[in-house]
PDB file of C-alpha atoms in Angstrom:
ATOM      1  CA  UNK A1004      -2.439 -24.770   9.199  1.00  0.00           C
ATOM      2  CA  UNK A1005      -0.645 -22.639   6.640  1.00  0.00           C
ATOM      3  CA  UNK A1006      -1.405 -18.958   6.663  1.00  0.00           C
ATOM      4  CA  UNK A1007      -3.930 -18.088   4.139  1.00  0.00           C
ATOM      5  CA  UNK A1008      -4.419 -14.758   1.919  1.00  0.00           C
ATOM      6  CA  UNK A1009      -6.987 -13.493  -0.496  1.00  0.00           C
ATOM      7  CA  UNK A1010      -5.741 -12.532  -3.882  1.00  0.00           C
ATOM      8  CA  UNK A1011      -7.154 -11.335  -7.025  1.00  0.00           C
ATOM      9  CA  UNK A1012      -5.776 -13.340 -10.080  1.00  0.00           C
ATOM     10  CA  UNK A1013      -6.402 -12.982 -13.664  1.00  0.00           C
ATOM     11  CA  UNK A1014      -8.674 -15.667 -15.574  1.00  0.00           C
ATOM     12  CA  UNK A1015      -9.562 -14.947 -19.124  1.00  0.00           C
ATOM     13  CA  UNK A1016     -10.052 -11.086 -19.181  1.00  0.00           C
ATOM     14  CA  UNK A1017     -10.607 -10.131 -15.862  1.00  0.00           C
ATOM     15  CA  UNK A1018      -9.995 -10.744 -12.065  1.00  0.00           C
ATOM     16  CA  UNK A1019     -11.112 -13.794  -9.924  1.00  0.00           C
ATOM     17  CA  UNK A1020     -11.079 -14.000  -6.278  1.00  0.00           C
ATOM     18  CA  UNK A1021      -8.800 -16.597  -4.917  1.00  0.00           C
ATOM     19  CA  UNK A1022      -7.451 -18.111  -1.641  1.00  0.00           C
ATOM     20  CA  UNK A1023      -3.632 -18.348  -1.309  1.00  0.00           C
ATOM     21  CA  UNK A1024      -1.834 -20.969   0.793  1.00  0.00           C
ATOM     22  CA  UNK A1025       1.279 -22.955   0.560  1.00  0.00           C
ATOM     23  CA  UNK A1026       2.246 -21.617  -2.824  1.00  0.00           C
ATOM     24  CA  UNK A1027      -0.840 -22.224  -4.636  1.00  0.00           C
ATOM     25  CA  UNK A1028      -3.860 -20.256  -5.530  1.00  0.00           C
ATOM     26  CA  UNK A1029      -7.251 -21.678  -5.113  1.00  0.00           C
ATOM     27  CA  UNK A1030     -10.048 -20.060  -7.039  1.00  0.00           C
ATOM     28  CA  UNK A1031     -13.136 -19.383  -4.701  1.00  0.00           C
ATOM     29  CA  UNK A1032     -16.115 -20.810  -6.393  1.00  0.00           C
ATOM     30  CA  UNK A1033     -19.111 -18.421  -6.698  1.00  0.00           C
ATOM     31  CA  UNK A1034     -17.145 -15.662  -5.141  1.00  0.00           C
ATOM     32  CA  UNK A1035     -17.616 -12.075  -6.433  1.00  0.00           C
ATOM     33  CA  UNK A1036     -14.655  -9.660  -6.725  1.00  0.00           C
ATOM     34  CA  UNK A1037     -12.607  -9.223  -3.598  1.00  0.00           C
ATOM     35  CA  UNK A1038     -14.029  -5.640  -3.164  1.00  0.00           C
ATOM     36  CA  UNK A1039     -17.458  -7.311  -3.008  1.00  0.00           C
ATOM     37  CA  UNK A1040     -16.180  -9.779  -0.481  1.00  0.00           C
ATOM     38  CA  UNK A1041     -14.966  -7.155   1.745  1.00  0.00           C
ATOM     39  CA  UNK A1042     -18.901  -5.949   2.396  1.00  0.00           C
ATOM     40  CA  UNK A1043     -19.397  -9.516   3.954  1.00  0.00           C
ATOM     41  CA  UNK A1044     -15.825 -10.168   4.887  1.00  0.00           C
ATOM     42  CA  UNK A1045     -16.180 -12.449   7.958  1.00  0.00           C
ATOM     43  CA  UNK A1046     -18.959 -14.543   6.371  1.00  0.00           C
ATOM     44  CA  UNK A1047     -16.275 -15.165   3.456  1.00  0.00           C
ATOM     45  CA  UNK A1048     -13.275 -15.839   5.632  1.00  0.00           C
ATOM     46  CA  UNK A1049     -15.621 -18.530   7.539  1.00  0.00           C
ATOM     47  CA  UNK A1050     -16.432 -20.066   4.159  1.00  0.00           C
ATOM     48  CA  UNK A1051     -12.966 -20.207   3.209  1.00  0.00           C
ATOM     49  CA  UNK A1052     -11.923 -22.003   6.210  1.00  0.00           C
ATOM     50  CA  UNK A1053     -14.562 -24.716   5.377  1.00  0.00           C
ATOM     51  CA  UNK A1054     -14.237 -24.779   1.683  1.00  0.00           C
ATOM     52  CA  UNK A1055     -12.764 -28.052   0.087  1.00  0.00           C
ATOM     53  CA  UNK A1056     -10.837 -26.468  -2.486  1.00  0.00           C
ATOM     54  CA  UNK A1057      -9.889 -28.270  -6.119  1.00  0.00           C
ATOM     55  CA  UNK A1058      -7.603 -27.581  -8.985  1.00  0.00           C
ATOM     56  CA  UNK A1059      -5.040 -25.466  -7.252  1.00  0.00           C
ATOM     57  CA  UNK A1060      -2.662 -23.384  -9.468  1.00  0.00           C
ATOM     58  CA  UNK A1061       0.875 -22.752  -8.616  1.00  0.00           C
ATOM     59  CA  UNK A1062       1.574 -19.179  -7.752  1.00  0.00           C
ATOM     60  CA  UNK A1063       4.369 -19.068 -10.410  1.00  0.00           C
ATOM     61  CA  UNK A1064       1.405 -19.772 -13.134  1.00  0.00           C
ATOM     62  CA  UNK A1065      -0.648 -17.120 -11.857  1.00  0.00           C
ATOM     63  CA  UNK A1066      -0.958 -13.254 -13.095  1.00  0.00           C
ATOM     64  CA  UNK A1067      -1.610 -11.527  -9.430  1.00  0.00           C
ATOM     65  CA  UNK A1068      -3.677  -8.230 -10.101  1.00  0.00           C
ATOM     66  CA  UNK A1069      -4.031  -5.561  -7.309  1.00  0.00           C
ATOM     67  CA  UNK A1070      -5.756  -7.550  -4.438  1.00  0.00           C
ATOM     68  CA  UNK A1071      -8.629  -4.702  -4.371  1.00  0.00           C
ATOM     69  CA  UNK A1072      -8.497  -3.498  -8.123  1.00  0.00           C
ATOM     70  CA  UNK A1073     -11.431  -1.151  -7.880  1.00  0.00           C
ATOM     71  CA  UNK A1074     -11.320   0.351  -4.621  1.00  0.00           C
ATOM     72  CA  UNK A1075     -13.443   3.422  -3.762  1.00  0.00           C
ATOM     73  CA  UNK A1076     -10.627   5.638  -2.679  1.00  0.00           C
ATOM     74  CA  UNK A1077      -6.978   5.448  -2.189  1.00  0.00           C
ATOM     75  CA  UNK A1078      -5.888   7.377   0.740  1.00  0.00           C
ATOM     76  CA  UNK A1079      -2.137   8.075   1.023  1.00  0.00           C
ATOM     77  CA  UNK A1080      -0.587   9.293   4.405  1.00  0.00           C
ATOM     78  CA  UNK A1081       2.582  11.627   3.919  1.00  0.00           C
ATOM     79  CA  UNK A1082       5.493  12.416   6.291  1.00  0.00           C
ATOM     80  CA  UNK A1083       4.255   9.670   8.729  1.00  0.00           C
ATOM     81  CA  UNK A1084       7.498   8.208   9.748  1.00  0.00           C
ATOM     82  CA  UNK A1085      10.041   9.498  12.029  1.00  0.00           C
ATOM     83  CA  UNK A1086      12.847   8.023  10.363  1.00  0.00           C
ATOM     84  CA  UNK A1087      11.738   9.368   6.973  1.00  0.00           C
ATOM     85  CA  UNK A1088      10.829  12.747   8.510  1.00  0.00           C
ATOM     86  CA  UNK A1089      14.384  12.894   9.930  1.00  0.00           C
ATOM     87  CA  UNK A1090      16.075  12.098   6.459  1.00  0.00           C
ATOM     88  CA  UNK A1091      14.179  14.563   4.397  1.00  0.00           C
ATOM     89  CA  UNK A1092      14.777  17.327   6.888  1.00  0.00           C
ATOM     90  CA  UNK A1093      18.421  16.546   7.419  1.00  0.00           C
ATOM     91  CA  UNK A1094      17.931  15.833  11.279  1.00  0.00           C
ATOM     92  CA  UNK A1095      19.898  13.695  13.591  1.00  0.00           C
ATOM     93  CA  UNK A1096      18.619  10.123  14.483  1.00  0.00           C
ATOM     94  CA  UNK A1097      17.546  11.466  18.049  1.00  0.00           C
ATOM     95  CA  UNK A1098      16.142  14.630  17.136  1.00  0.00           C
ATOM     96  CA  UNK A1099      12.367  15.056  18.097  1.00  0.00           C
ATOM     97  CA  UNK A1100       9.683  14.599  15.096  1.00  0.00           C
ATOM     98  CA  UNK A1101       6.696  17.039  15.641  1.00  0.00           C
ATOM     99  CA  UNK A1102       2.979  15.791  15.467  1.00  0.00           C
ATOM    100  CA  UNK A1103       1.116  18.488  13.614  1.00  0.00           C
ATOM    101  CA  UNK A1104      -1.889  19.620  15.857  1.00  0.00           C
ATOM    102  CA  UNK A1105      -4.112  19.446  12.964  1.00  0.00           C
ATOM    103  CA  UNK A1106      -3.306  15.508  12.496  1.00  0.00           C
ATOM    104  CA  UNK A1107      -1.883  13.771   9.962  1.00  0.00           C
ATOM    105  CA  UNK A1108      -1.283  14.972   6.393  1.00  0.00           C
ATOM    106  CA  UNK A1109      -3.140  12.785   3.415  1.00  0.00           C
ATOM    107  CA  UNK A1110      -3.382  12.998  -0.350  1.00  0.00           C
ATOM    108  CA  UNK A1111      -5.188  10.870  -2.908  1.00  0.00           C
ATOM    109  CA  UNK A1112      -4.009   8.579  -5.696  1.00  0.00           C
ATOM    110  CA  UNK A1113      -6.301   7.826  -8.712  1.00  0.00           C
ATOM    111  CA  UNK A1114      -7.465   4.352  -8.614  1.00  0.00           C
ATOM    112  CA  UNK A1115      -6.332   3.947 -12.131  1.00  0.00           C
ATOM    113  CA  UNK A1116      -2.696   4.205 -10.841  1.00  0.00           C
ATOM    114  CA  UNK A1117      -2.928   0.767  -9.254  1.00  0.00           C
ATOM    115  CA  UNK A1118      -0.834  -2.297 -10.737  1.00  0.00           C
ATOM    116  CA  UNK A1119      -0.236  -5.469  -9.244  1.00  0.00           C
ATOM    117  CA  UNK A1120       2.489  -8.037  -8.323  1.00  0.00           C
ATOM    118  CA  UNK A1121       5.349  -8.161 -11.066  1.00  0.00           C
ATOM    119  CA  UNK A1122       3.694  -5.629 -13.135  1.00  0.00           C
ATOM    120  CA  UNK A1123       6.030  -2.990 -14.618  1.00  0.00           C
ATOM    121  CA  UNK A1124       6.292   0.471 -13.183  1.00  0.00           C
ATOM    122  CA  UNK A1125       6.629   2.786 -16.408  1.00  0.00           C
ATOM    123  CA  UNK A1126       8.896   5.873 -15.965  1.00  0.00           C
ATOM    124  CA  UNK A1127       6.648   8.770 -17.346  1.00  0.00           C
ATOM    125  CA  UNK A1128       7.740  11.474 -20.148  1.00  0.00           C
ATOM    126  CA  UNK A1129      10.227  13.722 -18.730  1.00  0.00           C
ATOM    127  CA  UNK A1130      10.590  11.955 -15.285  1.00  0.00           C
ATOM    128  CA  UNK A1131      14.222  11.594 -14.293  1.00  0.00           C
ATOM    129  CA  UNK A1132      13.887  11.254 -10.441  1.00  0.00           C
ATOM    130  CA  UNK A1133      11.582   8.276  -9.847  1.00  0.00           C
ATOM    131  CA  UNK A1134      11.530   7.146  -6.213  1.00  0.00           C
ATOM    132  CA  UNK A1135      10.090   4.194  -4.371  1.00  0.00           C
ATOM    133  CA  UNK A1136       8.183   4.243  -0.904  1.00  0.00           C
ATOM    134  CA  UNK A1137       7.106   0.828   0.836  1.00  0.00           C
ATOM    135  CA  UNK A1138       4.138   1.172   2.679  1.00  0.00           C
ATOM    136  CA  UNK A1139       1.563  -0.902   4.885  1.00  0.00           C
ATOM    137  CA  UNK A1140      -1.922  -0.617   3.639  1.00  0.00           C
ATOM    138  CA  UNK A1141      -5.190  -1.118   5.669  1.00  0.00           C
ATOM    139  CA  UNK A1142      -8.163  -2.226   3.683  1.00  0.00           C
ATOM    140  CA  UNK A1143     -11.472  -1.128   5.122  1.00  0.00           C
ATOM    141  CA  UNK A1144     -14.003  -3.787   5.484  1.00  0.00           C
ATOM    142  CA  UNK A1145     -16.807  -1.894   7.583  1.00  0.00           C
ATOM    143  CA  UNK A1146     -18.192   1.415   7.033  1.00  0.00           C
ATOM    144  CA  UNK A1147     -16.464   3.727   9.501  1.00  0.00           C
ATOM    145  CA  UNK A1148     -17.708   7.410   9.954  1.00  0.00           C
ATOM    146  CA  UNK A1149     -16.455   9.464  13.069  1.00  0.00           C
ATOM    147  CA  UNK A1150     -14.977   6.604  14.608  1.00  0.00           C
ATOM    148  CA  UNK A1151     -12.369   6.715  17.466  1.00  0.00           C
ATOM    149  CA  UNK A1152      -8.971   5.701  17.382  1.00  0.00           C
ATOM    150  CA  UNK A1153      -9.910   2.953  20.184  1.00  0.00           C
ATOM    151  CA  UNK A1154     -12.469   1.421  17.718  1.00  0.00           C
ATOM    152  CA  UNK A1155     -10.665   2.089  14.444  1.00  0.00           C
ATOM    153  CA  UNK A1156      -9.089  -1.234  13.829  1.00  0.00           C
ATOM    154  CA  UNK A1157     -12.451  -2.816  14.175  1.00  0.00           C
ATOM    155  CA  UNK A1158     -13.233  -1.359  10.739  1.00  0.00           C
ATOM    156  CA  UNK A1159     -10.185  -2.922   8.985  1.00  0.00           C
ATOM    157  CA  UNK A1160     -10.553  -6.090   7.153  1.00  0.00           C
ATOM    158  CA  UNK A1161      -6.986  -6.937   5.961  1.00  0.00           C
ATOM    159  CA  UNK A1162      -3.835  -5.526   5.235  1.00  0.00           C
ATOM    160  CA  UNK A1163      -1.613  -5.323   2.122  1.00  0.00           C
ATOM    161  CA  UNK A1164       1.529  -3.577   0.893  1.00  0.00           C
ATOM    162  CA  UNK A1165       1.755  -0.429  -1.358  1.00  0.00           C
ATOM    163  CA  UNK A1166       4.758   1.085  -3.096  1.00  0.00           C
ATOM    164  CA  UNK A1167       4.019   4.767  -3.340  1.00  0.00           C
ATOM    165  CA  UNK A1168       6.196   5.415  -6.462  1.00  0.00           C
ATOM    166  CA  UNK A1169       7.039   9.250  -6.702  1.00  0.00           C
ATOM    167  CA  UNK A1170       8.194  11.480  -9.390  1.00  0.00           C
ATOM    168  CA  UNK A1171      10.207  13.877  -7.370  1.00  0.00           C
ATOM    169  CA  UNK A1172      11.146  16.198 -10.417  1.00  0.00           C
ATOM    170  CA  UNK A1173       7.327  16.707 -10.963  1.00  0.00           C
ATOM    171  CA  UNK A1174       6.636  18.165  -7.468  1.00  0.00           C
ATOM    172  CA  UNK A1175       7.629  21.794  -7.640  1.00  0.00           C
ATOM    173  CA  UNK A1176       5.902  24.114 -10.549  1.00  0.00           C
ATOM    174  CA  UNK A1177       8.438  26.652 -11.218  1.00  0.00           C
ATOM    175  CA  UNK A1178       7.232  30.007 -11.154  1.00  0.00           C
ATOM    176  CA  UNK A1179       3.723  29.383  -9.938  1.00  0.00           C
ATOM    177  CA  UNK A1180       2.129  31.259  -7.087  1.00  0.00           C
ATOM    178  CA  UNK A1181       1.045  29.888  -3.779  1.00  0.00           C
ATOM    179  CA  UNK A1182      -0.657  27.671  -3.129  1.00  0.00           C
ATOM    180  CA  UNK A1183      -0.199  26.025  -6.518  1.00  0.00           C
ATOM    181  CA  UNK A1184       3.664  25.589  -6.212  1.00  0.00           C
ATOM    182  CA  UNK A1185       3.457  22.059  -5.094  1.00  0.00           C
ATOM    183  CA  UNK A1186       1.922  19.364  -7.445  1.00  0.00           C
ATOM    184  CA  UNK A1187       1.021  16.183  -5.695  1.00  0.00           C
ATOM    185  CA  UNK A1188      -1.246  15.014  -8.636  1.00  0.00           C
ATOM    186  CA  UNK A1189       1.925  15.091 -11.102  1.00  0.00           C
ATOM    187  CA  UNK A1190       4.321  13.619  -8.632  1.00  0.00           C
ATOM    188  CA  UNK A1191       2.231  10.924  -7.066  1.00  0.00           C
ATOM    189  CA  UNK A1192      -0.990  10.274  -9.502  1.00  0.00           C
ATOM    190  CA  UNK A1193       0.327   8.890 -13.020  1.00  0.00           C
ATOM    191  CA  UNK A1194      -0.374   5.500 -14.310  1.00  0.00           C
ATOM    192  CA  UNK A1195       1.403   2.522 -12.677  1.00  0.00           C
ATOM    193  CA  UNK A1196       2.545   4.605  -9.680  1.00  0.00           C
ATOM    194  CA  UNK A1197       0.663   2.340  -6.985  1.00  0.00           C
ATOM    195  CA  UNK A1198       1.673  -1.082  -6.985  1.00  0.00           C
ATOM    196  CA  UNK A1199      -0.142  -2.965  -4.533  1.00  0.00           C
ATOM    197  CA  UNK A1200      -0.291  -6.453  -3.401  1.00  0.00           C
ATOM    198  CA  UNK A1201       0.740  -9.332  -3.727  1.00  0.00           C
ATOM    199  CA  UNK A1202      -2.488 -10.253  -1.678  1.00  0.00           C
ATOM    200  CA  UNK A1203      -4.591  -9.344   1.410  1.00  0.00           C
ATOM    201  CA  UNK A1204      -3.520 -10.659   4.805  1.00  0.00           C
ATOM    202  CA  UNK A1205      -6.799 -10.801   7.010  1.00  0.00           C
ATOM    203  CA  UNK A1206      -6.856  -8.357   9.761  1.00  0.00           C
ATOM    204  CA  UNK A1207      -7.730 -11.218  12.288  1.00  0.00           C
ATOM    205  CA  UNK A1208      -4.386 -12.792  11.446  1.00  0.00           C
ATOM    206  CA  UNK A1209      -2.478  -9.461  12.212  1.00  0.00           C
ATOM    207  CA  UNK A1210      -3.097  -8.753  15.685  1.00  0.00           C
ATOM    208  CA  UNK A1211      -0.092  -6.067  15.946  1.00  0.00           C
ATOM    209  CA  UNK A1212      -0.053  -4.132  12.954  1.00  0.00           C
ATOM    210  CA  UNK A1213       1.827  -1.271  14.559  1.00  0.00           C
ATOM    211  CA  UNK A1214       4.738  -3.828  15.127  1.00  0.00           C
ATOM    212  CA  UNK A1215       5.498  -4.778  11.638  1.00  0.00           C
ATOM    213  CA  UNK A1216       9.028  -4.868   9.897  1.00  0.00           C
ATOM    214  CA  UNK A1217       9.068  -3.197   6.517  1.00  0.00           C
ATOM    215  CA  UNK A1218      11.809  -3.229   3.996  1.00  0.00           C
ATOM    216  CA  UNK A1219      12.431  -2.258   0.450  1.00  0.00           C
ATOM    217  CA  UNK A1220      15.434  -3.940  -1.788  1.00  0.00           C
ATOM    218  CA  UNK A1221      16.274  -2.081  -5.171  1.00  0.00           C
ATOM    219  CA  UNK A1222      17.829  -5.212  -7.053  1.00  0.00           C
ATOM    220  CA  UNK A1223      20.089  -6.723  -4.388  1.00  0.00           C
ATOM    221  CA  UNK A1224      20.531  -3.731  -2.000  1.00  0.00           C
ATOM    222  CA  UNK A1225      18.642  -2.861   0.883  1.00  0.00           C
ATOM    223  CA  UNK A1226      17.233   0.661   0.756  1.00  0.00           C
ATOM    224  CA  UNK A1227      14.612   0.752   3.293  1.00  0.00           C
ATOM    225  CA  UNK A1228      14.498  -1.051   6.576  1.00  0.00           C
ATOM    226  CA  UNK A1229      12.202  -0.059   9.619  1.00  0.00           C
ATOM    227  CA  UNK A1230       9.236  -0.710  11.447  1.00  0.00           C
ATOM    228  CA  UNK A1231       5.414   0.637  11.535  1.00  0.00           C
ATOM    229  CA  UNK A1232       6.265   1.323  15.264  1.00  0.00           C
ATOM    230  CA  UNK A1233       8.135   4.375  13.659  1.00  0.00           C
ATOM    231  CA  UNK A1234       4.820   5.877  12.689  1.00  0.00           C
ATOM    232  CA  UNK A1235       4.248   9.458  13.760  1.00  0.00           C
ATOM    233  CA  UNK A1236       0.393   9.084  13.934  1.00  0.00           C
ATOM    234  CA  UNK A1237      -0.642   5.465  14.527  1.00  0.00           C
ATOM    235  CA  UNK A1238      -2.958   3.352  11.933  1.00  0.00           C
ATOM    236  CA  UNK A1239      -5.640   3.868  14.460  1.00  0.00           C
ATOM    237  CA  UNK A1240      -5.083   7.387  14.446  1.00  0.00           C
ATOM    238  CA  UNK A1241      -5.121   7.678  10.743  1.00  0.00           C
ATOM    239  CA  UNK A1242      -8.403   5.975  10.303  1.00  0.00           C
ATOM    240  CA  UNK A1243      -9.868   8.104  13.106  1.00  0.00           C
ATOM    241  CA  UNK A1244      -8.859  11.165  11.432  1.00  0.00           C
ATOM    242  CA  UNK A1245     -10.008  10.306   7.989  1.00  0.00           C
ATOM    243  CA  UNK A1246     -13.314   9.041   9.248  1.00  0.00           C
ATOM    244  CA  UNK A1247     -14.066  12.466  10.782  1.00  0.00           C
ATOM    245  CA  UNK A1248     -13.813  14.067   7.375  1.00  0.00           C
ATOM    246  CA  UNK A1249     -15.563  11.244   5.278  1.00  0.00           C
ATOM    247  CA  UNK A1250     -17.112   8.018   5.634  1.00  0.00           C
ATOM    248  CA  UNK A1251     -14.830   5.253   4.997  1.00  0.00           C
ATOM    249  CA  UNK A1252     -16.250   2.628   3.255  1.00  0.00           C
ATOM    250  CA  UNK A1253     -15.563  -1.302   2.286  1.00  0.00           C
ATOM    251  CA  UNK A1254     -12.693  -1.655  -0.155  1.00  0.00           C
ATOM    252  CA  UNK A1255     -11.107   1.913   0.708  1.00  0.00           C
ATOM    253  CA  UNK A1256      -7.110   1.682   0.893  1.00  0.00           C
ATOM    254  CA  UNK A1257      -5.445   3.678   3.566  1.00  0.00           C
ATOM    255  CA  UNK A1258      -1.557   3.557   3.014  1.00  0.00           C
ATOM    256  CA  UNK A1259       0.066   4.664   6.084  1.00  0.00           C
ATOM    257  CA  UNK A1260       3.278   6.121   5.085  1.00  0.00           C
ATOM    258  CA  UNK A1261       6.924   5.228   4.217  1.00  0.00           C
ATOM    259  CA  UNK A1262       9.752   4.914   6.236  1.00  0.00           C
ATOM    260  CA  UNK A1263      13.385   6.159   5.904  1.00  0.00           C
ATOM    261  CA  UNK A1264      15.580   5.081   2.774  1.00  0.00           C
ATOM    262  CA  UNK A1265      13.770   6.523  -0.112  1.00  0.00           C
ATOM    263  CA  UNK A1266      16.060   7.480  -3.256  1.00  0.00           C
ATOM    264  CA  UNK A1267      15.562  11.251  -2.559  1.00  0.00           C
ATOM    265  CA  UNK A1268      17.494  11.164   0.465  1.00  0.00           C
ATOM    266  CA  UNK A1269      20.380   8.931  -1.240  1.00  0.00           C
ATOM    267  CA  UNK A1270      20.518  10.541  -4.725  1.00  0.00           C
ATOM    268  CA  UNK A1271      19.593   7.257  -6.175  1.00  0.00           C
ATOM    269  CA  UNK A1272      16.529   6.957  -8.386  1.00  0.00           C
ATOM    270  CA  UNK A1273      14.887   4.174 -10.451  1.00  0.00           C
ATOM    271  CA  UNK A1274      16.042   3.276 -13.894  1.00  0.00           C
ATOM    272  CA  UNK A1275      15.092   0.730 -16.642  1.00  0.00           C
ATOM    273  CA  UNK A1276      15.968  -2.617 -15.529  1.00  0.00           C
ATOM    274  CA  UNK A1277      15.632  -1.888 -12.036  1.00  0.00           C
ATOM    275  CA  UNK A1278      13.338  -4.299  -9.703  1.00  0.00           C
ATOM    276  CA  UNK A1279      11.851  -3.339  -6.380  1.00  0.00           C
ATOM    277  CA  UNK A1280      11.037  -5.652  -3.719  1.00  0.00           C
ATOM    278  CA  UNK A1281       8.691  -4.156  -1.145  1.00  0.00           C
ATOM    279  CA  UNK A1282       8.427  -6.186   1.926  1.00  0.00           C
ATOM    280  CA  UNK A1283       6.026  -5.921   4.852  1.00  0.00           C
ATOM    281  CA  UNK A1284       6.385  -8.607   7.925  1.00  0.00           C
ATOM    282  CA  UNK A1285       3.387 -11.393   7.759  1.00  0.00           C
ATOM    283  CA  UNK A1286       2.273 -10.296   4.196  1.00  0.00           C
ATOM    284  CA  UNK A1287       5.085 -11.010   1.735  1.00  0.00           C
ATOM    285  CA  UNK A1288       6.898  -9.374  -0.977  1.00  0.00           C
ATOM    286  CA  UNK A1289       5.686  -6.915  -3.718  1.00  0.00           C
ATOM    287  CA  UNK A1290       7.803  -7.376  -6.581  1.00  0.00           C
ATOM    288  CA  UNK A1291       7.783  -4.688  -9.476  1.00  0.00           C
ATOM    289  CA  UNK A1292      10.251  -4.211 -12.376  1.00  0.00           C
ATOM    290  CA  UNK A1293      10.803  -0.716 -13.808  1.00  0.00           C
ATOM    291  CA  UNK A1294      10.591   0.040 -17.395  1.00  0.00           C
ATOM    292  CA  UNK A1295      10.579   3.211 -19.866  1.00  0.00           C
ATOM    293  CA  UNK A1296       7.065   4.328 -20.533  1.00  0.00           C
TER     294      UNK A1296
END
């Protein structure tokens, strides 16, 4: 049987949960939003397997929204790939990469920064160095508070792709005093800075999330090409770390960091007319064009 995914598609003025299989979207009768489904994920997956779907719609005729359009939180891991750390610190390919004793580094994105597959990323006013970052994101399906790394993946319902769009020239506040020099909100938090999708891959169908290839093409050029095996802190460690600070709840997105090949290291930034294709093995390709605001 073909791999199935769970998506949010636009129907009328709002999102509708749908099953994607073989190039078609099948509306799930009686389904709540995808976020609500995550609260009873196993039951919904069982129903999907036995459901007799009717009136399929070709994906080319669908508008795919962010698969979890209203997550409670969007947690973003930073500097979590060895190859990305090396390129940003001008290190040799075999130089060691430190694991900070305090654990991984996280920041937040506003939920209103989310956009879906093929929705445009818009260049904000005054931004000239707009960058891309393909990431694997875990979607929480069971409340997780103070969980161990060994049990962390038991709380993951699904995986999706996130492209952490970053305005590099908004990061440093010139003349500001410590600790207000670095502005993570202005760099990472503006509207359209969090493409996500195109859908959810159930975690049960992804037994080795720490061994997936991930790539990003800008137009026809391959920019990022790596593996989740190059994470500094594993997915399990990221979840365990967050859960020690706050309870993780169904619908939370945890983006696990990006790999080498970002525009900052290349001196190439996004411009109107560019198209990004962010890909994670087993999930698919998240496509987003770039436009002026």
